[in-house]
XYZ file of C-alpha atoms in Angstrom:
458
model
C 61.434 217.720 114.190
C 65.089 218.095 113.718
C 66.006 214.899 115.487
C 63.218 212.925 113.411
C 64.661 214.246 110.164
C 68.084 213.286 111.316
C 67.005 209.798 112.105
C 64.912 209.202 109.074
C 67.927 210.321 106.907
C 70.204 207.694 108.814
C 67.724 205.189 108.157
C 69.060 203.907 104.992
C 72.582 203.820 106.030
C 71.208 202.020 109.529
C 69.557 199.607 107.369
C 72.182 198.793 105.231
C 74.709 198.421 108.173
C 72.152 195.896 110.136
C 71.529 194.031 106.909
C 75.388 193.900 106.266
C 75.619 192.637 110.030
C 73.071 190.114 109.976
C 74.243 188.800 106.272
C 77.720 188.399 107.457
C 77.074 186.836 110.781
C 75.079 184.524 109.151
C 77.619 183.887 106.867
C 80.301 183.527 109.603
C 78.184 181.079 111.430
C 78.226 179.147 107.924
C 82.191 179.710 108.270
C 82.316 178.405 111.766
C 80.267 175.449 110.826
C 82.497 174.672 107.693
C 85.572 175.132 109.777
C 84.643 172.657 112.629
C 83.453 170.241 109.902
C 87.309 170.829 108.455
C 88.635 170.189 111.592
C 86.523 166.952 111.922
C 87.926 165.958 108.140
C 91.523 166.589 109.061
C 90.630 164.697 112.296
C 89.644 161.903 109.992
C 92.246 162.276 107.622
C 95.091 162.143 110.220
C 93.396 159.165 111.701
C 93.317 157.524 108.014
C 96.885 158.088 107.414
C 97.735 156.653 110.639
C 95.639 153.435 109.939
C 97.248 153.359 106.470
C 100.640 153.378 108.363
C 99.682 150.661 110.478
C 98.316 148.742 107.935
C 101.347 148.905 105.857
C 103.672 148.056 108.551
C 101.914 144.636 109.581
C 101.388 143.958 105.962
C 105.121 144.813 105.304
C 106.047 142.324 108.208
C 104.149 139.315 107.208
C 105.587 139.956 103.296
C 109.029 139.657 104.817
C 108.031 136.566 106.849
C 106.990 135.085 103.559
C 110.209 136.209 101.776
C 112.468 134.927 104.132
C 110.797 131.536 104.636
C 110.545 131.129 101.061
C 114.172 129.561 100.788
C 113.340 127.040 103.647
C 110.294 125.767 101.986
C 111.629 125.339 98.793
C 114.651 123.196 100.446
C 112.142 121.192 102.250
C 110.304 120.379 99.295
C 113.032 119.104 97.547
C 115.121 117.545 100.426
C 112.284 116.202 102.397
C 114.876 114.095 104.375
C 116.229 117.300 105.941
C 118.504 116.771 108.849
C 118.775 118.881 112.022
C 122.084 120.578 110.997
C 120.635 121.697 107.726
C 117.353 123.245 109.217
C 119.233 124.926 112.103
C 121.418 126.712 109.636
C 118.561 127.929 107.517
C 116.544 128.747 110.053
C 119.406 130.656 111.967
C 119.752 132.722 109.066
C 115.980 133.713 108.789
C 115.970 134.747 112.348
C 118.928 136.757 112.053
C 117.359 138.549 109.188
C 113.840 138.899 110.209
C 112.263 140.598 113.482
C 110.208 139.386 116.460
C 110.418 135.792 115.548
C 110.676 133.478 118.636
C 111.020 130.403 116.741
C 110.898 128.446 113.647
C 109.521 124.553 113.165
C 108.872 121.884 110.953
C 105.910 119.343 111.502
C 106.491 116.423 109.050
C 103.069 114.729 109.082
C 101.646 117.161 111.485
C 103.777 116.540 114.352
C 106.822 119.093 114.955
C 110.103 117.487 114.337
C 112.228 120.434 114.023
C 112.583 123.639 116.281
C 114.692 126.501 116.324
C 116.241 127.511 118.809
C 115.483 124.598 120.642
C 116.392 126.308 124.122
C 112.853 127.180 125.732
C 110.704 125.592 123.119
C 111.627 121.897 123.957
C 107.897 121.633 125.183
C 106.840 122.235 121.442
C 108.738 119.124 119.851
C 106.494 115.989 119.388
C 103.268 118.176 119.362
C 100.840 116.566 116.951
C 98.754 119.270 115.403
C 95.576 116.815 114.983
C 95.462 116.511 118.470
C 95.665 120.051 119.639
C 91.829 121.215 119.441
C 93.096 124.818 119.601
C 95.468 124.590 116.406
C 94.213 122.103 114.503
C 91.721 124.097 112.846
C 93.948 126.611 111.451
C 96.525 124.122 110.455
C 93.622 121.994 108.444
C 92.604 125.455 106.628
C 96.467 125.692 105.573
C 96.550 122.274 104.264
C 93.449 122.401 102.578
C 94.199 125.915 101.008
C 97.358 124.844 100.338
C 98.682 128.490 101.205
C 99.915 130.527 104.181
C 97.843 130.864 107.118
C 98.094 133.449 109.748
C 96.928 131.868 112.975
C 96.565 133.576 116.303
C 97.862 135.166 118.787
C 97.367 132.083 120.552
C 99.034 130.790 124.159
C 102.091 128.445 123.174
C 102.558 125.363 124.730
C 106.029 126.540 125.452
C 104.933 129.672 127.081
C 104.010 133.058 125.768
C 101.598 134.585 122.995
C 102.678 134.659 119.335
C 101.470 134.713 115.810
C 101.872 131.435 114.013
C 102.518 131.749 110.142
C 101.989 128.432 108.862
C 102.648 127.237 105.181
C 101.995 123.685 104.001
C 104.741 121.907 102.205
C 104.318 119.523 99.058
C 107.094 117.352 98.095
C 106.948 117.111 93.980
C 107.505 114.177 91.673
C 108.306 113.832 87.808
C 110.118 117.186 88.033
C 113.510 115.720 86.465
C 112.139 112.968 84.199
C 109.655 115.431 82.881
C 107.330 112.310 82.477
C 104.027 114.217 82.890
C 102.230 116.560 85.009
C 104.074 117.316 88.542
C 102.366 115.521 91.165
C 102.629 116.910 94.860
C 102.578 115.233 97.997
C 101.877 116.548 101.407
C 104.698 116.509 103.337
C 104.093 118.568 106.304
C 104.122 122.237 107.704
C 106.255 125.219 108.327
C 105.706 127.442 111.043
C 107.179 130.819 111.838
C 106.176 131.914 115.275
C 106.255 135.586 115.776
C 106.100 137.293 119.175
C 102.948 139.180 119.374
C 103.938 142.246 121.491
C 107.167 142.597 119.504
C 104.976 142.420 116.403
C 102.885 145.153 117.315
C 105.531 147.381 118.597
C 107.240 147.111 115.243
C 104.047 148.322 113.669
C 104.364 151.560 115.832
C 101.234 150.638 117.997
C 102.751 152.041 121.249
C 103.689 155.607 119.695
C 100.318 155.928 117.864
C 98.373 154.744 120.598
C 99.464 157.691 122.744
C 96.677 159.839 120.717
C 94.608 157.588 118.727
C 92.885 154.443 119.949
C 93.578 151.270 118.034
C 91.900 147.916 117.763
C 92.321 145.005 115.335
C 90.113 141.985 115.036
C 89.946 138.744 112.688
C 91.742 135.899 114.455
C 92.433 133.229 112.144
C 92.590 135.687 108.934
C 88.334 135.645 109.184
C 88.463 139.589 108.738
C 85.183 141.090 110.637
C 84.153 138.015 111.366
C 87.148 136.896 113.741
C 87.988 137.735 117.488
C 89.874 140.498 118.901
C 93.427 140.460 118.426
C 94.452 143.562 120.297
C 92.720 146.733 121.532
C 88.947 147.247 122.990
C 86.524 145.378 121.038
C 83.918 148.160 121.377
C 85.850 150.438 119.008
C 84.179 148.496 116.323
C 80.716 149.364 117.106
C 81.499 153.206 117.277
C 82.221 156.108 114.773
C 85.572 154.410 113.985
C 87.844 154.358 110.800
C 87.943 150.948 109.563
C 90.513 149.305 107.043
C 91.133 145.846 105.980
C 94.443 144.417 106.676
C 95.608 141.806 103.792
C 97.141 138.741 105.179
C 98.111 135.641 103.438
C 94.705 133.928 102.535
C 93.027 136.164 105.202
C 92.575 139.764 106.297
C 92.341 141.354 109.673
C 90.074 144.473 110.463
C 91.578 147.719 112.085
C 89.442 150.301 113.728
C 90.665 153.637 115.066
C 89.738 156.851 116.289
C 91.284 159.923 118.345
C 91.570 159.335 121.928
C 89.086 162.541 122.456
C 87.034 161.080 119.577
C 85.748 163.625 116.980
C 84.367 166.343 119.287
C 85.723 169.900 118.764
C 86.909 172.132 121.275
C 84.071 173.929 123.432
C 86.339 177.010 124.262
C 87.184 177.449 120.382
C 83.784 177.281 119.369
C 82.999 180.202 121.975
C 85.938 182.280 120.703
C 84.782 181.853 117.131
C 81.182 183.084 117.671
C 82.541 186.270 119.641
C 84.917 186.883 116.791
C 82.357 186.529 114.221
C 79.710 189.138 116.271
C 82.799 191.618 116.525
C 83.996 191.218 112.918
C 80.077 191.257 111.560
C 79.704 194.775 113.564
C 83.321 195.919 112.130
C 81.802 194.825 108.528
C 78.466 196.739 109.148
C 80.371 199.774 109.909
C 82.649 199.375 106.597
C 80.094 198.668 104.249
C 79.978 202.046 102.436
C 83.618 201.886 101.931
C 83.243 198.312 100.356
C 80.922 199.397 98.333
C 83.018 201.992 96.664
C 85.574 199.579 95.913
C 82.902 197.313 94.454
C 83.834 198.310 90.505
C 87.478 198.111 91.474
C 86.995 194.289 92.961
C 84.925 193.544 89.801
C 87.477 194.523 87.525
C 90.178 192.672 89.358
C 88.064 189.593 89.222
C 89.021 189.309 85.507
C 92.758 189.670 85.697
C 95.421 188.219 87.134
C 96.902 190.024 90.127
C 100.386 189.060 89.582
C 100.859 189.683 85.532
C 97.731 191.646 84.818
C 96.986 188.994 82.169
C 93.290 187.627 81.602
C 92.830 185.085 84.138
C 90.763 181.959 83.316
C 87.368 183.504 83.815
C 87.588 186.002 81.286
C 89.428 183.735 78.951
C 86.744 181.456 78.926
C 84.283 183.999 78.026
C 86.669 185.283 74.968
C 86.648 181.605 74.041
C 83.105 181.484 73.752
C 83.244 184.537 72.024
C 85.665 183.535 69.328
C 84.044 179.939 68.833
C 80.988 181.759 68.023
C 82.472 183.698 65.234
C 84.490 180.867 63.964
C 81.077 178.747 63.636
C 79.660 181.781 62.270
C 82.088 182.727 59.438
C 83.518 179.379 58.974
C 86.885 180.436 60.490
C 89.527 178.699 62.518
C 91.129 179.581 65.843
C 93.988 177.949 67.989
C 95.093 177.592 71.389
C 98.735 177.272 73.013
C 99.182 175.734 76.081
C 102.319 176.772 78.248
C 103.824 175.087 81.439
C 107.104 176.752 82.425
C 109.872 174.405 83.010
C 111.351 173.828 86.679
C 109.303 176.557 87.878
C 108.955 174.978 91.618
C 112.448 174.484 91.502
C 113.327 178.280 91.155
C 110.241 178.737 93.476
C 111.582 176.869 96.332
C 115.143 177.550 96.147
C 115.214 181.011 95.259
C 111.924 182.177 96.993
C 108.525 183.510 96.037
C 109.685 186.926 95.207
C 112.138 185.815 92.506
C 109.458 183.186 91.157
C 106.763 186.104 90.886
C 109.377 187.894 88.925
C 109.876 185.094 86.688
C 106.164 185.131 85.983
C 105.954 188.428 85.279
C 108.985 188.067 82.939
C 107.321 185.266 81.212
C 104.085 186.905 80.663
C 105.806 190.029 79.024
C 107.784 187.553 76.773
C 104.529 186.218 75.767
C 102.472 189.208 74.998
C 105.589 190.313 72.653
C 105.407 187.190 70.680
C 101.503 187.749 69.871
C 98.991 189.752 67.948
C 97.372 192.588 69.518
C 93.964 190.605 68.957
C 95.447 187.375 70.589
C 94.674 186.669 74.280
C 97.408 185.605 76.470
C 95.906 184.611 80.088
C 97.268 183.161 83.155
C 95.496 179.911 83.932
C 97.359 178.309 86.994
C 100.538 178.613 89.106
C 103.172 178.406 86.169
C 100.689 177.678 83.529
C 99.598 180.042 80.708
C 96.920 179.598 77.597
C 97.345 181.784 74.477
C 94.112 182.249 72.441
C 94.919 182.861 68.642
C 91.554 183.866 66.920
C 90.784 184.324 63.246
C 93.410 182.284 61.838
C 93.610 182.266 58.144
C 96.570 179.837 57.352
C 98.527 177.313 59.259
C 101.324 179.483 58.941
C 99.895 181.823 61.293
C 100.319 179.400 64.432
C 103.685 178.322 63.174
C 104.670 182.089 62.997
C 103.371 182.528 66.690
C 105.177 179.494 67.569
C 108.416 180.917 66.075
C 108.035 183.936 68.255
C 107.339 182.489 71.285
C 110.816 179.988 70.738
C 112.183 183.460 69.643
C 111.136 185.615 72.588
C 110.024 183.465 75.453
C 113.187 180.973 75.447
C 116.157 182.353 76.564
C 118.126 184.199 79.836
C 116.475 186.410 82.134
C 117.688 188.581 85.294
C 115.499 188.137 87.946
C 116.102 190.296 91.327
C 120.015 189.552 90.486
C 119.738 186.047 89.447
C 120.674 184.734 85.878
C 117.519 182.346 85.013
C 116.888 180.312 81.919
C 113.123 180.655 81.042
C 111.898 177.748 78.974
C 108.481 176.303 78.902
C 106.865 173.029 77.320
C 104.182 174.095 74.874
C 101.238 172.075 73.261
C 98.818 173.593 70.360
C 95.510 172.594 68.905
C 93.468 174.322 66.135
C 89.725 174.438 65.832
C 88.311 172.575 63.757
C 90.962 170.476 62.481
C 91.843 168.900 65.898
C 88.365 169.080 67.521
C 84.913 170.893 67.170
C 84.687 172.013 70.923
C 86.090 174.217 73.110
C 86.703 171.508 75.926
C 88.115 169.026 72.978
C 90.523 171.729 71.983
C 91.648 172.588 75.591
C 92.315 168.895 75.837
C 94.448 168.199 73.063
C 96.635 171.036 73.376
C 96.983 170.141 77.320
C 97.868 166.627 76.061
C 100.351 167.778 73.767
C 102.041 169.971 76.107
C 102.350 167.374 78.740
C 103.888 165.010 76.095
C 106.408 167.722 75.312
C 107.169 168.015 78.821
C 107.640 164.027 79.238
C 110.116 164.478 75.932
C 112.051 166.908 77.558
C 112.440 164.556 81.001
C 113.459 161.608 78.515
C 117.272 161.259 78.969
């Protein structure tokens, strides 16, 4: 009977322990699920960043080509009878300034008449685009659009594989005489041949593909409707990250995913589950001690642990009370939003200990600047809010602002460091500025940031 009484006496504690174990285990399983989901999202985020990097580099390479070749196009449009020496000089400078350019050519009336360098590219001279079944569609599209078209990669008649950036050139009449609207006449085509392998190497494809699968499609700038350019076409049918690469008058589509896919580490999952069970047992044992500290934790939930100021949660509650009082008795209240100037610089250069000391000192000075009935709260890292209730005169806000300027601003000795404390301050008053809490806070916040921007203006 004694054993039975002891068992009955222990049942509530055992039940609480078991309940805590079950609840915590369920919570931990949810946490594991969130962690795995977060790991998946981190993988996706990292892959998105890599895609963005590759996209930016590819777009940058093409934009660079267009910028470098603009001078050649302009020269030919005004000097349609450009000779070989003129062309060679301009093309040489473009190739020196650019990257992965194999050659540059001019095709007057769609027949290649100039090419630089000539060595190794002799086979391309005299090529008539209109008679080339592979190249004429892209050339025709460039002419019709009167804009630059990126073709390829294609196999060149002189050997090798490359992209061809083609831009139609038009000569203009009536420019000097100003006799009416300018008329343009199609002269021919300028082509920049870019080595495919070197181009993608410049976009860091080799380095990134060590951990990530990449594929690009969209030959002829046709985006997802174009043929594969590089990589495995099957990647586009998987759960990959997709993005569009903007080209002159067209797009490519890029797809990417990690080499090991999106799956998580099975060993890690097993370890997490084991850790969850052990931790749930521990928390079941400690539940009694945790319950004793419940009230303390509730108190801490309403105050900032560093400055001992009310936190945002308690501030919101007090603002609701002040708003209700002001509406009932037709009175006013005000708020000050404060953001410490250059706090991040202090925190980063002198360390968190000094940064924390600066926050504590700033909080102390703010408390010394307001009335006992007002509330000073810490709402963020280096952001504070002062709630001034029951304002009778406009001078009340001005007086507090003067106290803030006098007490808050100035030198302080923090852990042996002499620091200048200053803050950007914005204020708003109910009901003069707005008639809701959100609007009042918004006005004060805007004015605070306006004050901060004003300090940055030289």
